[in-house]
């Protein structure tokens, strides 16, 4: 019994010590944007839906009262990194490496 408890504690420690170990990609992206995974399809106020979590089984919710607003909420549009923006702005894009532009 003690051995199984020690092994479980070691496993939990390793999962916490190694960032991203065992977490789905969409969950990592959500957490990277300071979001949280919510079971319902709609997020509670003041949060807004921003993709999925847990292999598309949950909704990623981001705080709309913080500095982490989506690009579209700020009046921009998301573009891949190879496109040059005439004017960049703050805002979250669904793909982390993409940029938020007001003008391309």
mmCIF file of N, CA, C and O in Angstrom:
data_model
loop_
_atom_site.group_PDB
_atom_site.id
_atom_site.type_symbol
_atom_site.label_atom_id
_atom_site.label_comp_id
_atom_site.label_asym_id
_atom_site.label_seq_id
_atom_site.Cartn_x
_atom_site.Cartn_y
_atom_site.Cartn_z
ATOM 1 N N UNK A 1 0.825 -1.192 0.000
ATOM 2 C CA UNK A 1 0.000 0.000 0.000
ATOM 3 C C UNK A 1 0.870 1.257 0.000
ATOM 4 O O UNK A 1 0.609 2.194 -0.726
ATOM 5 N N UNK A 2 1.916 1.260 0.858
ATOM 6 C CA UNK A 2 2.795 2.427 0.918
ATOM 7 C C UNK A 2 3.531 2.620 -0.401
ATOM 8 O O UNK A 2 3.744 3.738 -0.838
ATOM 9 N N UNK A 3 3.898 1.519 -1.031
ATOM 10 C CA UNK A 3 4.612 1.602 -2.301
ATOM 11 C C UNK A 3 3.741 2.236 -3.381
ATOM 12 O O UNK A 3 4.196 3.097 -4.132
ATOM 13 N N UNK A 4 2.470 1.850 -3.445
ATOM 14 C CA UNK A 4 1.578 2.424 -4.454
ATOM 15 C C UNK A 4 1.333 3.907 -4.196
ATOM 16 O O UNK A 4 1.248 4.696 -5.131
ATOM 17 N N UNK A 5 1.255 4.309 -2.937
ATOM 18 C CA UNK A 5 1.100 5.734 -2.612
ATOM 19 C C UNK A 5 2.335 6.526 -3.027
ATOM 20 O O UNK A 5 2.224 7.622 -3.563
ATOM 21 N N UNK A 6 3.510 5.955 -2.785
ATOM 22 C CA UNK A 6 4.752 6.624 -3.170
ATOM 23 C C UNK A 6 4.862 6.747 -4.690
ATOM 24 O O UNK A 6 5.288 7.777 -5.209
ATOM 25 N N UNK A 7 4.491 5.679 -5.395
ATOM 26 C CA UNK A 7 4.528 5.732 -6.860
ATOM 27 C C UNK A 7 3.553 6.759 -7.411
ATOM 28 O O UNK A 7 3.865 7.476 -8.362
ATOM 29 N N UNK A 8 2.367 6.835 -6.822
ATOM 30 C CA UNK A 8 1.380 7.825 -7.267
ATOM 31 C C UNK A 8 1.875 9.244 -6.997
ATOM 32 O O UNK A 8 1.738 10.133 -7.840
ATOM 33 N N UNK A 9 2.476 9.463 -5.848
ATOM 34 C CA UNK A 9 3.027 10.779 -5.518
ATOM 35 C C UNK A 9 4.144 11.154 -6.485
ATOM 36 O O UNK A 9 4.238 12.300 -6.935
ATOM 37 N N UNK A 10 4.992 10.194 -6.831
ATOM 38 C CA UNK A 10 6.071 10.435 -7.784
ATOM 39 C C UNK A 10 5.510 10.778 -9.165
ATOM 40 O O UNK A 10 5.985 11.703 -9.831
ATOM 41 N N UNK A 11 4.494 10.060 -9.593
ATOM 42 C CA UNK A 11 3.870 10.331 -10.885
ATOM 43 C C UNK A 11 3.259 11.728 -10.917
ATOM 44 O O UNK A 11 3.455 12.474 -11.881
ATOM 45 N N UNK A 12 2.552 12.109 -9.869
ATOM 46 C CA UNK A 12 1.972 13.454 -9.812
ATOM 47 C C UNK A 12 3.054 14.523 -9.808
ATOM 48 O O UNK A 12 2.919 15.562 -10.457
ATOM 49 N N UNK A 13 4.145 14.263 -9.097
ATOM 50 C CA UNK A 13 5.251 15.213 -9.086
ATOM 51 C C UNK A 13 5.835 15.388 -10.483
ATOM 52 O O UNK A 13 6.096 16.501 -10.927
ATOM 53 N N UNK A 14 6.028 14.298 -11.200
ATOM 54 C CA UNK A 14 6.582 14.375 -12.550
ATOM 55 C C UNK A 14 5.648 15.105 -13.497
ATOM 56 O O UNK A 14 6.086 15.861 -14.358
ATOM 57 N N UNK A 15 4.348 14.874 -13.367
ATOM 58 C CA UNK A 15 3.388 15.568 -14.228
ATOM 59 C C UNK A 15 3.406 17.067 -13.981
ATOM 60 O O UNK A 15 3.199 17.856 -14.893
ATOM 61 N N UNK A 16 3.663 17.482 -12.745
ATOM 62 C CA UNK A 16 3.728 18.908 -12.436
ATOM 63 C C UNK A 16 5.085 19.493 -12.809
ATOM 64 O O UNK A 16 5.180 20.647 -13.192
ATOM 65 N N UNK A 17 6.138 18.697 -12.685
ATOM 66 C CA UNK A 17 7.496 19.196 -12.924
ATOM 67 C C UNK A 17 7.792 19.402 -14.401
ATOM 68 O O UNK A 17 8.531 20.304 -14.767
ATOM 69 N N UNK A 18 7.232 18.586 -15.267
ATOM 70 C CA UNK A 18 7.491 18.689 -16.697
ATOM 71 C C UNK A 18 6.326 19.424 -17.344
ATOM 72 O O UNK A 18 5.224 18.897 -17.420
ATOM 73 N N UNK A 19 6.533 20.670 -17.789
ATOM 74 C CA UNK A 19 5.437 21.447 -18.368
ATOM 75 C C UNK A 19 4.829 20.766 -19.584
ATOM 76 O O UNK A 19 5.535 20.337 -20.486
ATOM 77 N N UNK A 20 3.526 20.670 -19.592
ATOM 78 C CA UNK A 20 2.811 20.145 -20.738
ATOM 79 C C UNK A 20 2.735 18.646 -20.832
ATOM 80 O O UNK A 20 2.103 18.128 -21.731
ATOM 81 N N UNK A 21 3.379 17.926 -19.937
ATOM 82 C CA UNK A 21 3.359 16.473 -20.002
ATOM 83 C C UNK A 21 1.945 15.969 -19.747
ATOM 84 O O UNK A 21 1.350 16.229 -18.730
ATOM 85 N N UNK A 22 1.392 15.265 -20.698
ATOM 86 C CA UNK A 22 0.077 14.679 -20.520
ATOM 87 C C UNK A 22 -1.086 15.588 -20.865
ATOM 88 O O UNK A 22 -2.226 15.149 -20.817
ATOM 89 N N UNK A 23 -0.851 16.851 -21.197
ATOM 90 C CA UNK A 23 -1.944 17.763 -21.524
ATOM 91 C C UNK A 23 -2.137 17.841 -23.032
ATOM 92 O O UNK A 23 -1.167 17.910 -23.784
ATOM 93 N N UNK A 24 -3.398 17.859 -23.479
ATOM 94 C CA UNK A 24 -3.657 17.996 -24.916
ATOM 95 C C UNK A 24 -3.194 19.363 -25.441
ATOM 96 O O UNK A 24 -3.109 20.328 -24.689
ATOM 97 N N UNK A 25 -2.912 19.420 -26.746
ATOM 98 C CA UNK A 25 -2.441 20.663 -27.366
ATOM 99 C C UNK A 25 -3.419 21.821 -27.188
ATOM 100 O O UNK A 25 -3.018 22.942 -26.913
ATOM 101 N N UNK A 26 -4.727 21.545 -27.371
ATOM 102 C CA UNK A 26 -5.689 22.640 -27.256
ATOM 103 C C UNK A 26 -5.777 23.161 -25.824
ATOM 104 O O UNK A 26 -5.960 24.355 -25.594
ATOM 105 N N UNK A 27 -5.566 22.297 -24.841
ATOM 106 C CA UNK A 27 -5.559 22.732 -23.442
ATOM 107 C C UNK A 27 -4.326 23.584 -23.159
ATOM 108 O O UNK A 27 -4.420 24.618 -22.494
ATOM 109 N N UNK A 28 -3.176 23.177 -23.684
ATOM 110 C CA UNK A 28 -1.956 23.967 -23.503
ATOM 111 C C UNK A 28 -2.100 25.353 -24.123
ATOM 112 O O UNK A 28 -1.656 26.344 -23.551
ATOM 113 N N UNK A 29 -2.723 25.412 -25.299
ATOM 114 C CA UNK A 29 -2.929 26.710 -25.959
ATOM 115 C C UNK A 29 -3.834 27.588 -25.113
ATOM 116 O O UNK A 29 -3.577 28.771 -24.910
ATOM 117 N N UNK A 30 -4.896 27.006 -24.571
ATOM 118 C CA UNK A 30 -5.837 27.750 -23.734
ATOM 119 C C UNK A 30 -5.137 28.308 -22.498
ATOM 120 O O UNK A 30 -5.264 29.486 -22.174
ATOM 121 N N UNK A 31 -4.384 27.460 -21.826
ATOM 122 C CA UNK A 31 -3.674 27.878 -20.618
ATOM 123 C C UNK A 31 -2.615 28.927 -20.965
ATOM 124 O O UNK A 31 -2.382 29.859 -20.202
ATOM 125 N N UNK A 32 -2.012 28.803 -22.139
ATOM 126 C CA UNK A 32 -1.032 29.787 -22.592
ATOM 127 C C UNK A 32 -1.630 31.172 -22.757
ATOM 128 O O UNK A 32 -0.945 32.178 -22.635
ATOM 129 N N UNK A 33 -2.910 31.234 -23.037
ATOM 130 C CA UNK A 33 -3.613 32.507 -23.157
ATOM 131 C C UNK A 33 -4.302 32.894 -21.858
ATOM 132 O O UNK A 33 -5.203 33.711 -21.846
ATOM 133 N N UNK A 34 -3.883 32.280 -20.753
ATOM 134 C CA UNK A 34 -4.432 32.551 -19.423
ATOM 135 C C UNK A 34 -5.918 32.238 -19.350
ATOM 136 O O UNK A 34 -6.672 32.902 -18.648
ATOM 137 N N UNK A 35 -6.337 31.224 -20.092
ATOM 138 C CA UNK A 35 -7.727 30.787 -20.072
ATOM 139 C C UNK A 35 -7.906 29.579 -19.183
ATOM 140 O O UNK A 35 -6.952 29.074 -18.580
ATOM 141 N N UNK A 36 -9.143 29.120 -19.082
ATOM 142 C CA UNK A 36 -9.430 27.910 -18.328
ATOM 143 C C UNK A 36 -10.430 27.079 -19.108
ATOM 144 O O UNK A 36 -11.155 27.590 -19.963
ATOM 145 N N UNK A 37 -10.466 25.797 -18.833
ATOM 146 C CA UNK A 37 -11.349 24.873 -19.529
ATOM 147 C C UNK A 37 -12.670 24.769 -18.784
ATOM 148 O O UNK A 37 -12.685 24.549 -17.570
ATOM 149 N N UNK A 38 -13.768 24.903 -19.517
ATOM 150 C CA UNK A 38 -15.104 24.914 -18.929
ATOM 151 C C UNK A 38 -15.936 23.826 -19.598
ATOM 152 O O UNK A 38 -15.888 23.674 -20.817
ATOM 153 N N UNK A 39 -16.709 23.097 -18.830
ATOM 154 C CA UNK A 39 -17.479 21.969 -19.378
ATOM 155 C C UNK A 39 -18.589 22.401 -20.336
ATOM 156 O O UNK A 39 -18.881 21.718 -21.290
ATOM 157 N N UNK A 40 -19.207 23.524 -20.069
ATOM 158 C CA UNK A 40 -20.324 23.990 -20.892
ATOM 159 C C UNK A 40 -19.806 24.576 -22.206
ATOM 160 O O UNK A 40 -18.644 24.953 -22.324
ATOM 161 N N UNK A 41 -20.682 24.661 -23.211
ATOM 162 C CA UNK A 41 -20.312 25.271 -24.497
ATOM 163 C C UNK A 41 -20.236 26.788 -24.393
ATOM 164 O O UNK A 41 -19.582 27.443 -25.190
ATOM 165 N N UNK A 42 -20.936 27.378 -23.422
ATOM 166 C CA UNK A 42 -20.884 28.829 -23.240
ATOM 167 C C UNK A 42 -20.148 29.145 -21.943
ATOM 168 O O UNK A 42 -20.286 28.445 -20.946
ATOM 169 N N UNK A 43 -19.377 30.209 -21.951
ATOM 170 C CA UNK A 43 -18.579 30.603 -20.792
ATOM 171 C C UNK A 43 -19.383 31.537 -19.889
ATOM 172 O O UNK A 43 -20.198 32.320 -20.375
ATOM 173 N N UNK A 44 -19.121 31.492 -18.586
ATOM 174 C CA UNK A 44 -19.798 32.414 -17.674
ATOM 175 C C UNK A 44 -19.264 33.833 -17.848
ATOM 176 O O UNK A 44 -18.139 34.019 -18.313
ATOM 177 N N UNK A 45 -20.053 34.832 -17.515
ATOM 178 C CA UNK A 45 -19.609 36.231 -17.572
ATOM 179 C C UNK A 45 -18.490 36.425 -16.568
ATOM 180 O O UNK A 45 -18.521 35.819 -15.522
ATOM 181 N N UNK A 46 -17.505 37.207 -16.797
ATOM 182 C CA UNK A 46 -17.131 38.031 -17.946
ATOM 183 C C UNK A 46 -16.186 37.313 -18.899
ATOM 184 O O UNK A 46 -15.322 37.933 -19.498
ATOM 185 N N UNK A 47 -16.312 36.010 -19.055
ATOM 186 C CA UNK A 47 -15.425 35.239 -19.910
ATOM 187 C C UNK A 47 -16.037 35.038 -21.289
ATOM 188 O O UNK A 47 -17.249 35.050 -21.442
ATOM 189 N N UNK A 48 -15.166 34.861 -22.279
ATOM 190 C CA UNK A 48 -15.606 34.611 -23.657
ATOM 191 C C UNK A 48 -14.966 33.327 -24.162
ATOM 192 O O UNK A 48 -13.840 32.993 -23.787
ATOM 193 N N UNK A 49 -15.688 32.603 -25.008
ATOM 194 C CA UNK A 49 -15.177 31.361 -25.581
ATOM 195 C C UNK A 49 -14.019 31.671 -26.523
ATOM 196 O O UNK A 49 -14.090 32.596 -27.326
ATOM 197 N N UNK A 50 -12.951 30.872 -26.405
ATOM 198 C CA UNK A 50 -11.772 31.064 -27.243
ATOM 199 C C UNK A 50 -11.185 29.708 -27.597
ATOM 200 O O UNK A 50 -10.120 29.321 -27.163
ATOM 201 N N UNK A 51 -11.935 28.930 -28.327
ATOM 202 C CA UNK A 51 -11.452 27.624 -28.746
ATOM 203 C C UNK A 51 -11.920 26.506 -27.833
ATOM 204 O O UNK A 51 -12.904 26.630 -27.121
ATOM 205 N N UNK A 52 -11.164 25.410 -27.860
ATOM 206 C CA UNK A 52 -11.559 24.211 -27.119
ATOM 207 C C UNK A 52 -10.452 23.767 -26.167
ATOM 208 O O UNK A 52 -9.342 24.277 -26.207
ATOM 209 N N UNK A 53 -10.782 22.783 -25.336
ATOM 210 C CA UNK A 53 -9.843 22.153 -24.398
ATOM 211 C C UNK A 53 -10.141 20.663 -24.357
ATOM 212 O O UNK A 53 -11.209 20.231 -24.780
ATOM 213 N N UNK A 54 -9.210 19.928 -23.770
ATOM 214 C CA UNK A 54 -9.400 18.494 -23.509
ATOM 215 C C UNK A 54 -9.869 17.734 -24.745
ATOM 216 O O UNK A 54 -10.914 17.101 -24.741
ATOM 217 N N UNK A 55 -9.059 17.836 -25.793
ATOM 218 C CA UNK A 55 -9.376 17.168 -27.065
ATOM 219 C C UNK A 55 -10.769 17.551 -27.565
ATOM 220 O O UNK A 55 -11.574 16.721 -27.939
ATOM 221 N N UNK A 56 -11.066 18.822 -27.552
ATOM 222 C CA UNK A 56 -12.319 19.412 -28.066
ATOM 223 C C UNK A 56 -13.563 18.994 -27.288
ATOM 224 O O UNK A 56 -14.669 19.083 -27.784
ATOM 225 N N UNK A 57 -13.395 18.567 -26.057
ATOM 226 C CA UNK A 57 -14.544 18.171 -25.257
ATOM 227 C C UNK A 57 -15.026 19.294 -24.341
ATOM 228 O O UNK A 57 -16.128 19.230 -23.820
ATOM 229 N N UNK A 58 -14.195 20.319 -24.131
ATOM 230 C CA UNK A 58 -14.554 21.443 -23.270
ATOM 231 C C UNK A 58 -14.307 22.749 -24.014
ATOM 232 O O UNK A 58 -13.679 22.763 -25.066
ATOM 233 N N UNK A 59 -14.781 23.837 -23.450
ATOM 234 C CA UNK A 59 -14.611 25.155 -24.047
ATOM 235 C C UNK A 59 -13.509 25.913 -23.317
ATOM 236 O O UNK A 59 -13.458 25.895 -22.086
ATOM 237 N N UNK A 60 -12.647 26.575 -24.066
ATOM 238 C CA UNK A 60 -11.618 27.426 -23.483
ATOM 239 C C UNK A 60 -12.233 28.803 -23.246
ATOM 240 O O UNK A 60 -12.756 29.427 -24.171
ATOM 241 N N UNK A 61 -12.186 29.276 -22.019
ATOM 242 C CA UNK A 61 -12.774 30.569 -21.664
ATOM 243 C C UNK A 61 -11.670 31.532 -21.237
ATOM 244 O O UNK A 61 -10.824 31.183 -20.423
ATOM 245 N N UNK A 62 -11.687 32.735 -21.810
ATOM 246 C CA UNK A 62 -10.711 33.767 -21.464
ATOM 247 C C UNK A 62 -11.435 34.962 -20.859
ATOM 248 O O UNK A 62 -12.551 35.292 -21.258
ATOM 249 N N UNK A 63 -10.778 35.612 -19.921
ATOM 250 C CA UNK A 63 -11.347 36.755 -19.205
ATOM 251 C C UNK A 63 -11.397 37.974 -20.131
ATOM 252 O O UNK A 63 -10.368 38.416 -20.627
ATOM 253 N N UNK A 64 -12.579 38.531 -20.346
ATOM 254 C CA UNK A 64 -12.712 39.698 -21.228
ATOM 255 C C UNK A 64 -12.393 41.000 -20.501
ATOM 256 O O UNK A 64 -12.273 42.037 -21.136
ATOM 257 N N UNK A 65 -12.258 40.958 -19.182
ATOM 258 C CA UNK A 65 -11.939 42.178 -18.435
ATOM 259 C C UNK A 65 -10.433 42.379 -18.292
ATOM 260 O O UNK A 65 -9.994 43.399 -17.799
ATOM 261 N N UNK A 66 -9.645 41.411 -18.734
ATOM 262 C CA UNK A 66 -8.186 41.534 -18.641
ATOM 263 C C UNK A 66 -7.631 42.091 -19.946
ATOM 264 O O UNK A 66 -8.366 42.479 -20.845
ATOM 265 N N UNK A 67 -6.313 42.084 -20.058
ATOM 266 C CA UNK A 67 -5.646 42.568 -21.274
ATOM 267 C C UNK A 67 -5.665 41.537 -22.388
ATOM 268 O O UNK A 67 -5.148 41.782 -23.458
ATOM 269 N N UNK A 68 -6.239 40.377 -22.141
ATOM 270 C CA UNK A 68 -6.215 39.289 -23.103
ATOM 271 C C UNK A 68 -7.496 39.266 -23.932
ATOM 272 O O UNK A 68 -8.323 38.389 -23.792
ATOM 273 N N UNK A 69 -7.687 40.265 -24.783
ATOM 274 C CA UNK A 69 -8.864 40.328 -25.651
ATOM 275 C C UNK A 69 -8.545 39.667 -26.988
ATOM 276 O O UNK A 69 -7.414 39.687 -27.441
ATOM 277 N N UNK A 70 -9.570 39.113 -27.615
ATOM 278 C CA UNK A 70 -9.344 38.506 -28.914
ATOM 279 C C UNK A 70 -9.121 39.592 -29.952
ATOM 280 O O UNK A 70 -9.578 40.721 -29.798
ATOM 281 N N UNK A 71 -8.441 39.233 -30.994
ATOM 282 C CA UNK A 71 -8.111 40.174 -32.065
ATOM 283 C C UNK A 71 -9.381 40.769 -32.688
ATOM 284 O O UNK A 71 -9.476 41.967 -32.899
ATOM 285 N N UNK A 72 -10.379 39.915 -32.936
ATOM 286 C CA UNK A 72 -11.608 40.380 -33.565
ATOM 287 C C UNK A 72 -12.367 41.348 -32.651
ATOM 288 O O UNK A 72 -12.991 42.285 -33.123
ATOM 289 N N UNK A 73 -12.317 41.124 -31.334
ATOM 290 C CA UNK A 73 -12.962 42.044 -30.390
ATOM 291 C C UNK A 73 -12.347 43.431 -30.452
ATOM 292 O O UNK A 73 -13.010 44.423 -30.176
ATOM 293 N N UNK A 74 -11.066 43.489 -30.795
ATOM 294 C CA UNK A 74 -10.343 44.756 -30.859
ATOM 295 C C UNK A 74 -10.417 45.393 -32.253
ATOM 296 O O UNK A 74 -9.776 46.396 -32.511
ATOM 297 N N UNK A 75 -11.170 44.778 -33.171
ATOM 298 C CA UNK A 75 -11.335 45.343 -34.508
ATOM 299 C C UNK A 75 -10.270 44.930 -35.509
ATOM 300 O O UNK A 75 -10.179 45.512 -36.587
ATOM 301 N N UNK A 76 -9.476 43.932 -35.186
ATOM 302 C CA UNK A 76 -8.424 43.485 -36.094
ATOM 303 C C UNK A 76 -8.745 42.138 -36.705
ATOM 304 O O UNK A 76 -9.859 41.634 -36.590
ATOM 305 N N UNK A 77 -7.759 41.577 -37.383
ATOM 306 C CA UNK A 77 -7.894 40.239 -37.938
ATOM 307 C C UNK A 77 -6.551 39.529 -37.817
ATOM 308 O O UNK A 77 -5.496 40.145 -37.828
ATOM 309 N N UNK A 78 -6.614 38.220 -37.673
ATOM 310 C CA UNK A 78 -5.419 37.403 -37.456
ATOM 311 C C UNK A 78 -4.802 36.991 -38.781
ATOM 312 O O UNK A 78 -5.508 36.607 -39.702
ATOM 313 N N UNK A 79 -3.475 37.081 -38.833
ATOM 314 C CA UNK A 79 -2.753 36.690 -40.046
ATOM 315 C C UNK A 79 -1.578 35.797 -39.657
ATOM 316 O O UNK A 79 -1.036 35.914 -38.559
ATOM 317 N N UNK A 80 -1.165 34.901 -40.568
ATOM 318 C CA UNK A 80 0.001 34.058 -40.284
ATOM 319 C C UNK A 80 1.274 34.902 -40.219
ATOM 320 O O UNK A 80 1.315 36.024 -40.724
ATOM 321 N N UNK A 81 2.337 34.373 -39.610
ATOM 322 C CA UNK A 81 3.564 35.152 -39.402
ATOM 323 C C UNK A 81 4.260 35.612 -40.672
ATOM 324 O O UNK A 81 4.981 36.606 -40.655
ATOM 325 N N UNK A 82 4.035 34.908 -41.789
ATOM 326 C CA UNK A 82 4.731 35.313 -43.027
ATOM 327 C C UNK A 82 4.121 36.557 -43.674
ATOM 328 O O UNK A 82 4.711 37.154 -44.569
ATOM 329 N N UNK A 83 2.958 36.993 -43.230
ATOM 330 C CA UNK A 83 2.321 38.206 -43.766
ATOM 331 C C UNK A 83 2.749 39.400 -42.916
ATOM 332 O O UNK A 83 2.752 39.337 -41.694
ATOM 333 N N UNK A 84 3.119 40.490 -43.597
ATOM 334 C CA UNK A 84 3.539 41.703 -42.894
ATOM 335 C C UNK A 84 2.342 42.603 -42.623
ATOM 336 O O UNK A 84 1.544 42.867 -43.525
ATOM 337 N N UNK A 85 2.254 43.081 -41.410
ATOM 338 C CA UNK A 85 1.193 44.013 -41.025
ATOM 339 C C UNK A 85 1.671 45.437 -41.254
ATOM 340 O O UNK A 85 2.821 45.763 -40.958
ATOM 341 N N UNK A 86 0.784 46.287 -41.765
ATOM 342 C CA UNK A 86 1.099 47.709 -41.814
ATOM 343 C C UNK A 86 0.967 48.289 -40.414
ATOM 344 O O UNK A 86 1.701 49.183 -40.022
ATOM 345 N N UNK A 87 -0.012 47.772 -39.677
ATOM 346 C CA UNK A 87 -0.191 48.216 -38.300
ATOM 347 C C UNK A 87 -0.628 47.027 -37.451
ATOM 348 O O UNK A 87 -1.672 46.439 -37.692
ATOM 349 N N UNK A 88 0.208 46.670 -36.470
ATOM 350 C CA UNK A 88 -0.116 45.575 -35.551
ATOM 351 C C UNK A 88 -0.831 46.126 -34.334
ATOM 352 O O UNK A 88 -0.711 47.296 -34.009
ATOM 353 N N UNK A 89 -1.598 45.259 -33.671
ATOM 354 C CA UNK A 89 -2.272 45.677 -32.445
ATOM 355 C C UNK A 89 -2.329 44.509 -31.473
ATOM 356 O O UNK A 89 -2.048 43.387 -31.842
ATOM 357 N N UNK A 90 -2.704 44.795 -30.235
ATOM 358 C CA UNK A 90 -2.842 43.769 -29.205
ATOM 359 C C UNK A 90 -4.100 42.971 -29.469
ATOM 360 O O UNK A 90 -5.109 43.511 -29.919
ATOM 361 N N UNK A 91 -4.061 41.687 -29.196
ATOM 362 C CA UNK A 91 -5.231 40.837 -29.335
ATOM 363 C C UNK A 91 -4.826 39.388 -29.538
ATOM 364 O O UNK A 91 -3.766 39.100 -30.082
ATOM 365 N N UNK A 92 -5.652 38.482 -29.068
ATOM 366 C CA UNK A 92 -5.377 37.053 -29.166
ATOM 367 C C UNK A 92 -5.850 36.491 -30.492
ATOM 368 O O UNK A 92 -6.931 36.822 -30.962
ATOM 369 N N UNK A 93 -5.048 35.634 -31.063
ATOM 370 C CA UNK A 93 -5.416 34.913 -32.281
ATOM 371 C C UNK A 93 -5.509 33.421 -31.951
ATOM 372 O O UNK A 93 -4.799 32.944 -31.065
ATOM 373 N N UNK A 94 -6.347 32.676 -32.684
ATOM 374 C CA UNK A 94 -6.496 31.246 -32.404
ATOM 375 C C UNK A 94 -5.197 30.464 -32.521
ATOM 376 O O UNK A 94 -4.997 29.505 -31.817
ATOM 377 N N UNK A 95 -4.301 30.882 -33.389
ATOM 378 C CA UNK A 95 -2.996 30.240 -33.521
ATOM 379 C C UNK A 95 -1.983 31.148 -32.841
ATOM 380 O O UNK A 95 -1.863 32.318 -33.194
ATOM 381 N N UNK A 96 -1.284 30.615 -31.871
ATOM 382 C CA UNK A 96 -0.396 31.425 -31.023
ATOM 383 C C UNK A 96 0.643 32.218 -31.821
ATOM 384 O O UNK A 96 0.966 33.344 -31.486
ATOM 385 N N UNK A 97 1.185 31.649 -32.889
ATOM 386 C CA UNK A 97 2.247 32.351 -33.629
ATOM 387 C C UNK A 97 1.695 33.418 -34.581
ATOM 388 O O UNK A 97 2.449 34.199 -35.139
ATOM 389 N N UNK A 98 0.393 33.484 -34.785
ATOM 390 C CA UNK A 98 -0.204 34.467 -35.683
ATOM 391 C C UNK A 98 -0.188 35.844 -35.038
ATOM 392 O O UNK A 98 -0.085 35.975 -33.842
ATOM 393 N N UNK A 99 -0.319 36.884 -35.885
ATOM 394 C CA UNK A 99 -0.313 38.266 -35.425
ATOM 395 C C UNK A 99 -1.701 38.864 -35.607
ATOM 396 O O UNK A 99 -2.454 38.458 -36.479
ATOM 397 N N UNK A 100 -1.976 39.870 -34.792
ATOM 398 C CA UNK A 100 -3.221 40.618 -34.897
ATOM 399 C C UNK A 100 -2.920 41.927 -35.606
ATOM 400 O O UNK A 100 -2.088 42.705 -35.161
ATOM 401 N N UNK A 101 -3.571 42.167 -36.750
ATOM 402 C CA UNK A 101 -3.318 43.368 -37.561
ATOM 403 C C UNK A 101 -4.590 44.188 -37.724
ATOM 404 O O UNK A 101 -5.693 43.635 -37.813
ATOM 405 N N UNK A 102 -4.412 45.503 -37.791
ATOM 406 C CA UNK A 102 -5.538 46.353 -38.172
ATOM 407 C C UNK A 102 -5.518 46.552 -39.675
ATOM 408 O O UNK A 102 -6.556 46.652 -40.303
ATOM 409 N N UNK A 103 -4.311 46.610 -40.249
ATOM 410 C CA UNK A 103 -4.161 46.749 -41.701
ATOM 411 C C UNK A 103 -3.059 45.826 -42.179
ATOM 412 O O UNK A 103 -2.038 45.671 -41.529
ATOM 413 N N UNK A 104 -3.279 45.203 -43.346
ATOM 414 C CA UNK A 104 -2.256 44.313 -43.920
ATOM 415 C C UNK A 104 -1.613 44.988 -45.100
ATOM 416 O O UNK A 104 -2.218 45.654 -45.872
#
